[in-house]
Structures are given as structure tokens and as C-alpha cells.
Amino acid sequence: MAYPIVSAPYGLKPINLIGGQVFSGATRQMEMASGYATNIFYGDLVKRVAAGTIEKDTGTATATPCGVFLGVSFTNASTGQVQQQQFYPASQSIKSGTKIFAVVADDPDTLFQVAVVSATTAITGVGISAIGNNSTLVQNAGSTTTGNSAVAITATTAVTATLPIRIIDVVRDTETTADNFPEVIVKINFGMHQYNNATGV
């Protein structure tokens, strides 16, 4: 059976750990500020801030994430019920005395699958020569219908050490033409992940 066509970016999807270790779904709950005014979607990058909470990392050529957002839970101010959602809605009102907790894949060794774009959401691809190089994030808006991110990486790669994403491999099954792969396996680049950066927040 042919591999499904990659028609649009979908954020960063955790698949395993460096060295072939299994990704067992291990995550960390991280607090978000009440009323935080930006949508965060499943597959978006997030970062720690000085208050000890997390926010969406909107960086492109420079980013310092602590991991990837995989959902959220909060107590709705209107219903008093605990909600677990695929994405965090901007300025969500919560019940007084409660907190918002995001689910984050924060292991610096986590590998992610991600789509490659030429610009915004236009799917393109890279050749195997991109493996080992670094890339820039493309910060597309996610979907409030599916809750999924639309973040991708650009097909333009470089050796620049400060770029936030390292390409580890291509997804061979997605090859569209000779040496053109619209999906790749990546990790947050060393020194860019907040756990690998000696500078505090």
C-alpha cells in the first residue's frame, strides 16, 4: 500500500528517542499562566519563561523550546468541569483557584516527524544531503477544528549552529520523486533545547 500523500504540515510528532530508544509516551505536566492569550496546538513548540510557566515558542531561525505541546487540561470557569483538550484556546477562562497544565514531550533526546515546506504550508521536500544539517521553523497557525499544529520546517538547510532544528533522517516511505522527501525525522538542536542550554530563563 502506498504511503499517504503529505498534503499539509501537522506540527512535530514524537516517534522515538535518539539511538532507537522507544518513545513510551513519557511527558511532563507544565503549568501555564491563567488567561494566557495565545492558542497552542498539538505539535507546537513551547518554552519555559521567567514566571516558571510555559508559553508557545514562536521562534523561526532562533528558538529555545523545552519541548512539544501534546495537550492541556483545565477546569472550565463556566461549567466547573475538568476539560482535557488537544489544544489550548487563547485566553481560556478557568475556575478560580485552579490551574492550567499542559502535557509536554520534554526529553531532549526525543525525535519528531515533521513536514518540509517551501513557504508557509506549501509541501516540498529535501534530499538525503539534508541529513545532519540544521533547519528553520515555519510557524503556521494551527487548526481550532482539529486542534493540530501546522508548524513545519523549511527545505533550506544550513550548518548554522544556532538554527533550532537538526535533521536526523528522512522518512523514506514518503519519497515523491528521486531523492525528494516531504517528511523528515528531527530533534531540537543541541544548545537550543532549554535543558541543553546553560543559560537560565
CSV table of C-alpha atoms in Angstrom, one decimal:
chain,number,residue,atom,x,y,z
A,1,MET,CA,0.0,0.0,0.0
A,2,ALA,CA,1.3,3.4,-0.9
A,3,TYR,CA,2.3,5.9,1.8
A,4,PRO,CA,-0.4,8.6,2.2
A,5,ILE,CA,0.4,11.8,0.4
A,6,VAL,CA,1.6,14.5,2.7
A,7,SER,CA,-0.8,17.4,1.9
A,8,ALA,CA,-0.2,19.8,4.8
A,9,PRO,CA,2.1,20.4,7.8
A,10,TYR,CA,0.9,18.9,11.1
A,11,GLY,CA,3.5,20.1,13.7
A,12,LEU,CA,6.1,18.0,15.4
A,13,LYS,CA,5.0,14.4,16.1
A,14,PRO,CA,7.1,12.4,18.6
A,15,ILE,CA,8.1,9.0,17.3
A,16,ASN,CA,11.1,7.7,19.3
A,17,LEU,CA,14.3,8.7,21.0
A,18,ILE,CA,17.8,9.1,19.6
A,19,GLY,CA,19.7,5.8,19.3
A,20,GLY,CA,16.5,3.9,18.6
A,21,GLN,CA,15.1,4.0,22.1
A,22,VAL,CA,11.4,3.7,22.2
A,23,PHE,CA,9.2,6.7,22.9
A,24,SER,CA,6.9,5.3,25.6
A,25,GLY,CA,4.7,8.4,25.8
A,26,ALA,CA,6.6,9.9,28.7
A,27,THR,CA,5.7,13.5,29.2
A,28,ARG,CA,5.8,16.2,31.8
A,29,GLN,CA,2.9,18.4,33.0
A,30,MET,CA,3.8,22.0,32.9
A,31,GLU,CA,1.8,24.9,34.3
A,32,MET,CA,0.5,27.7,32.0
A,33,ALA,CA,-0.4,31.2,33.2
A,34,SER,CA,-4.1,31.7,33.7
A,35,GLY,CA,-5.6,33.6,30.8
A,36,TYR,CA,-2.6,33.1,28.5
A,37,ALA,CA,-3.6,34.9,25.3
A,38,THR,CA,-2.2,32.7,22.6
A,39,ASN,CA,-3.5,29.4,21.1
A,40,ILE,CA,-1.2,26.5,21.5
A,41,PHE,CA,-1.8,23.4,19.3
A,42,TYR,CA,-0.8,19.8,19.4
A,43,GLY,CA,2.6,19.7,17.9
A,44,ASP,CA,3.6,23.3,18.7
A,45,LEU,CA,6.9,24.1,20.4
A,46,VAL,CA,6.8,25.6,23.9
A,47,LYS,CA,9.3,27.2,26.2
A,48,ARG,CA,9.8,28.0,29.9
A,49,VAL,CA,9.5,31.6,30.8
A,50,ALA,CA,10.7,33.6,33.9
A,51,ALA,CA,7.5,33.1,35.8
A,52,GLY,CA,8.1,29.3,35.7
A,53,THR,CA,5.2,28.7,33.3
A,54,ILE,CA,5.3,27.8,29.6
A,55,GLU,CA,4.3,29.7,26.5
A,56,LYS,CA,4.3,28.9,22.8
A,57,ASP,CA,7.8,29.3,21.3
A,58,THR,CA,7.2,31.3,18.1
A,59,GLY,CA,10.8,31.4,17.0
A,60,THR,CA,11.8,30.5,13.5
A,61,ALA,CA,15.6,30.9,12.9
A,62,THR,CA,16.1,31.2,16.6
A,63,ALA,CA,14.0,29.3,19.2
A,64,THR,CA,14.7,27.9,22.6
A,65,PRO,CA,12.0,25.4,23.3
A,66,CYS,CA,11.7,23.0,26.3
A,67,GLY,CA,9.6,20.5,24.3
A,68,VAL,CA,6.5,20.0,22.2
A,69,PHE,CA,2.9,20.6,23.3
A,70,LEU,CA,0.7,17.4,23.3
A,71,GLY,CA,-2.5,18.6,25.0
A,72,VAL,CA,-3.9,20.5,28.0
A,73,SER,CA,-6.2,20.2,31.0
A,74,PHE,CA,-8.1,22.8,32.9
A,75,THR,CA,-11.2,23.4,34.9
A,76,ASN,CA,-13.7,25.4,32.8
A,77,ALA,CA,-14.9,28.6,34.6
A,78,SER,CA,-18.4,28.2,33.1
A,79,THR,CA,-19.1,24.5,33.7
A,80,GLY,CA,-16.8,23.7,36.6
A,81,GLN,CA,-15.8,20.6,34.7
A,82,VAL,CA,-12.3,19.4,34.0
A,83,GLN,CA,-11.5,19.6,30.3
A,84,GLN,CA,-8.7,17.7,28.5
A,85,GLN,CA,-8.1,19.1,25.1
A,86,GLN,CA,-5.9,18.7,22.0
A,87,PHE,CA,-5.1,22.4,22.0
A,88,TYR,CA,-5.2,25.3,24.4
A,89,PRO,CA,-7.7,28.1,23.4
A,90,ALA,CA,-6.3,31.6,23.8
A,91,SER,CA,-7.5,33.4,26.9
A,92,GLN,CA,-9.3,30.4,28.2
A,93,SER,CA,-11.2,31.2,31.4
A,94,ILE,CA,-10.7,28.8,34.2
A,95,LYS,CA,-12.4,28.2,37.6
A,96,SER,CA,-11.0,30.3,40.4
A,97,GLY,CA,-8.4,28.6,42.5
A,98,THR,CA,-7.5,26.1,39.7
A,99,LYS,CA,-4.5,25.9,37.3
A,100,ILE,CA,-3.9,25.1,33.6
A,101,PHE,CA,-1.5,22.2,32.9
A,102,ALA,CA,0.0,21.4,29.5
A,103,VAL,CA,1.3,18.0,28.5
A,104,VAL,CA,4.8,18.4,27.0
A,105,ALA,CA,7.2,15.9,25.4
A,106,ASP,CA,10.3,17.5,27.0
A,107,ASP,CA,13.1,14.8,26.7
A,108,PRO,CA,15.9,16.5,24.7
A,109,ASP,CA,16.6,13.1,23.1
A,110,THR,CA,13.1,12.9,21.5
A,111,LEU,CA,12.9,12.5,17.8
A,112,PHE,CA,10.0,14.1,15.9
A,113,GLN,CA,8.5,13.6,12.5
A,114,VAL,CA,7.7,16.9,10.7
A,115,ALA,CA,6.7,18.1,7.2
A,116,VAL,CA,9.0,20.1,4.9
A,117,VAL,CA,7.7,23.2,3.2
A,118,SER,CA,9.0,25.8,0.7
A,119,ALA,CA,7.0,28.5,2.4
A,120,THR,CA,4.0,28.7,4.8
A,121,THR,CA,2.1,25.4,4.1
A,122,ALA,CA,3.4,24.5,0.6
A,123,ILE,CA,4.7,21.0,0.9
A,124,THR,CA,8.1,20.3,-0.8
A,125,GLY,CA,10.9,18.1,0.2
A,126,VAL,CA,14.6,17.6,0.8
A,127,GLY,CA,17.2,15.1,-0.4
A,128,ILE,CA,19.3,12.9,1.8
A,129,SER,CA,22.1,15.5,1.7
A,130,ALA,CA,19.9,17.4,4.2
A,131,ILE,CA,20.6,14.8,6.9
A,132,GLY,CA,22.9,16.2,9.5
A,133,ASN,CA,22.2,19.8,8.7
A,134,ASN,CA,20.0,22.3,10.6
A,135,SER,CA,16.8,24.0,9.6
A,136,THR,CA,14.4,26.8,10.4
A,137,LEU,CA,10.9,26.5,11.8
A,138,VAL,CA,7.9,27.7,9.8
A,139,GLN,CA,5.3,29.0,12.3
A,140,ASN,CA,1.9,28.4,10.6
A,141,ALA,CA,-1.3,28.8,12.6
A,142,GLY,CA,-2.9,25.6,13.8
A,143,SER,CA,-6.5,24.4,13.4
A,144,THR,CA,-9.1,25.1,16.1
A,145,THR,CA,-11.2,22.4,14.4
A,146,THR,CA,-8.7,19.5,14.7
A,147,GLY,CA,-6.5,21.0,17.5
A,148,ASN,CA,-3.4,20.2,15.5
A,149,SER,CA,-0.4,22.4,14.8
A,150,ALA,CA,0.7,23.4,11.3
A,151,VAL,CA,4.3,24.1,12.2
A,152,ALA,CA,6.8,22.8,9.7
A,153,ILE,CA,10.5,23.2,8.7
A,154,THR,CA,11.9,24.9,5.7
A,155,ALA,CA,13.6,23.0,2.9
A,156,THR,CA,16.5,25.4,3.1
A,157,THR,CA,19.1,23.8,5.3
A,158,ALA,CA,22.5,25.0,6.7
A,159,VAL,CA,25.3,24.2,9.0
A,160,THR,CA,24.5,27.2,11.2
A,161,ALA,CA,24.8,26.1,14.8
A,162,THR,CA,22.1,28.4,16.2
A,163,LEU,CA,19.3,27.1,14.0
A,164,PRO,CA,16.7,25.3,16.2
A,165,ILE,CA,16.2,22.0,14.4
A,166,ARG,CA,18.6,19.2,13.5
A,167,ILE,CA,17.6,16.8,10.7
A,168,ILE,CA,18.4,13.2,11.7
A,169,ASP,CA,16.9,11.3,8.8
A,170,VAL,CA,14.3,11.4,6.0
A,171,VAL,CA,11.1,9.4,6.0
A,172,ARG,CA,11.9,7.0,3.1
A,173,ASP,CA,8.3,5.9,2.5
A,174,THR,CA,7.3,9.5,1.6
A,175,GLU,CA,9.7,9.9,-1.4
A,176,THR,CA,7.7,11.6,-4.1
A,177,THR,CA,10.4,11.7,-6.8
A,178,ALA,CA,14.0,10.6,-6.8
A,179,ASP,CA,15.7,12.0,-3.7
A,180,ASN,CA,12.8,14.2,-2.6
A,181,PHE,CA,11.3,13.5,0.8
A,182,PRO,CA,8.5,15.7,2.2
A,183,GLU,CA,8.8,14.3,5.7
A,184,VAL,CA,11.9,14.1,7.9
A,185,ILE,CA,12.9,13.0,11.4
A,186,VAL,CA,14.3,15.8,13.5
A,187,LYS,CA,15.3,16.7,17.0
A,188,ILE,CA,15.6,20.0,18.8
A,189,ASN,CA,19.2,21.1,18.2
A,190,PHE,CA,21.7,20.9,21.0
A,191,GLY,CA,22.1,24.2,22.8
A,192,MET,CA,18.7,25.3,21.6
A,193,HIS,CA,16.7,22.9,23.8
A,194,GLN,CA,16.4,24.7,27.2
A,195,TYR,CA,17.7,21.6,29.0
A,196,ASN,CA,20.9,21.7,26.9
A,197,ASN,CA,21.4,25.4,27.4
A,198,ALA,CA,23.4,26.6,30.3
A,199,THR,CA,21.6,30.0,30.3
A,200,GLY,CA,18.6,30.1,32.5
A,201,VAL,CA,15.2,31.6,31.6
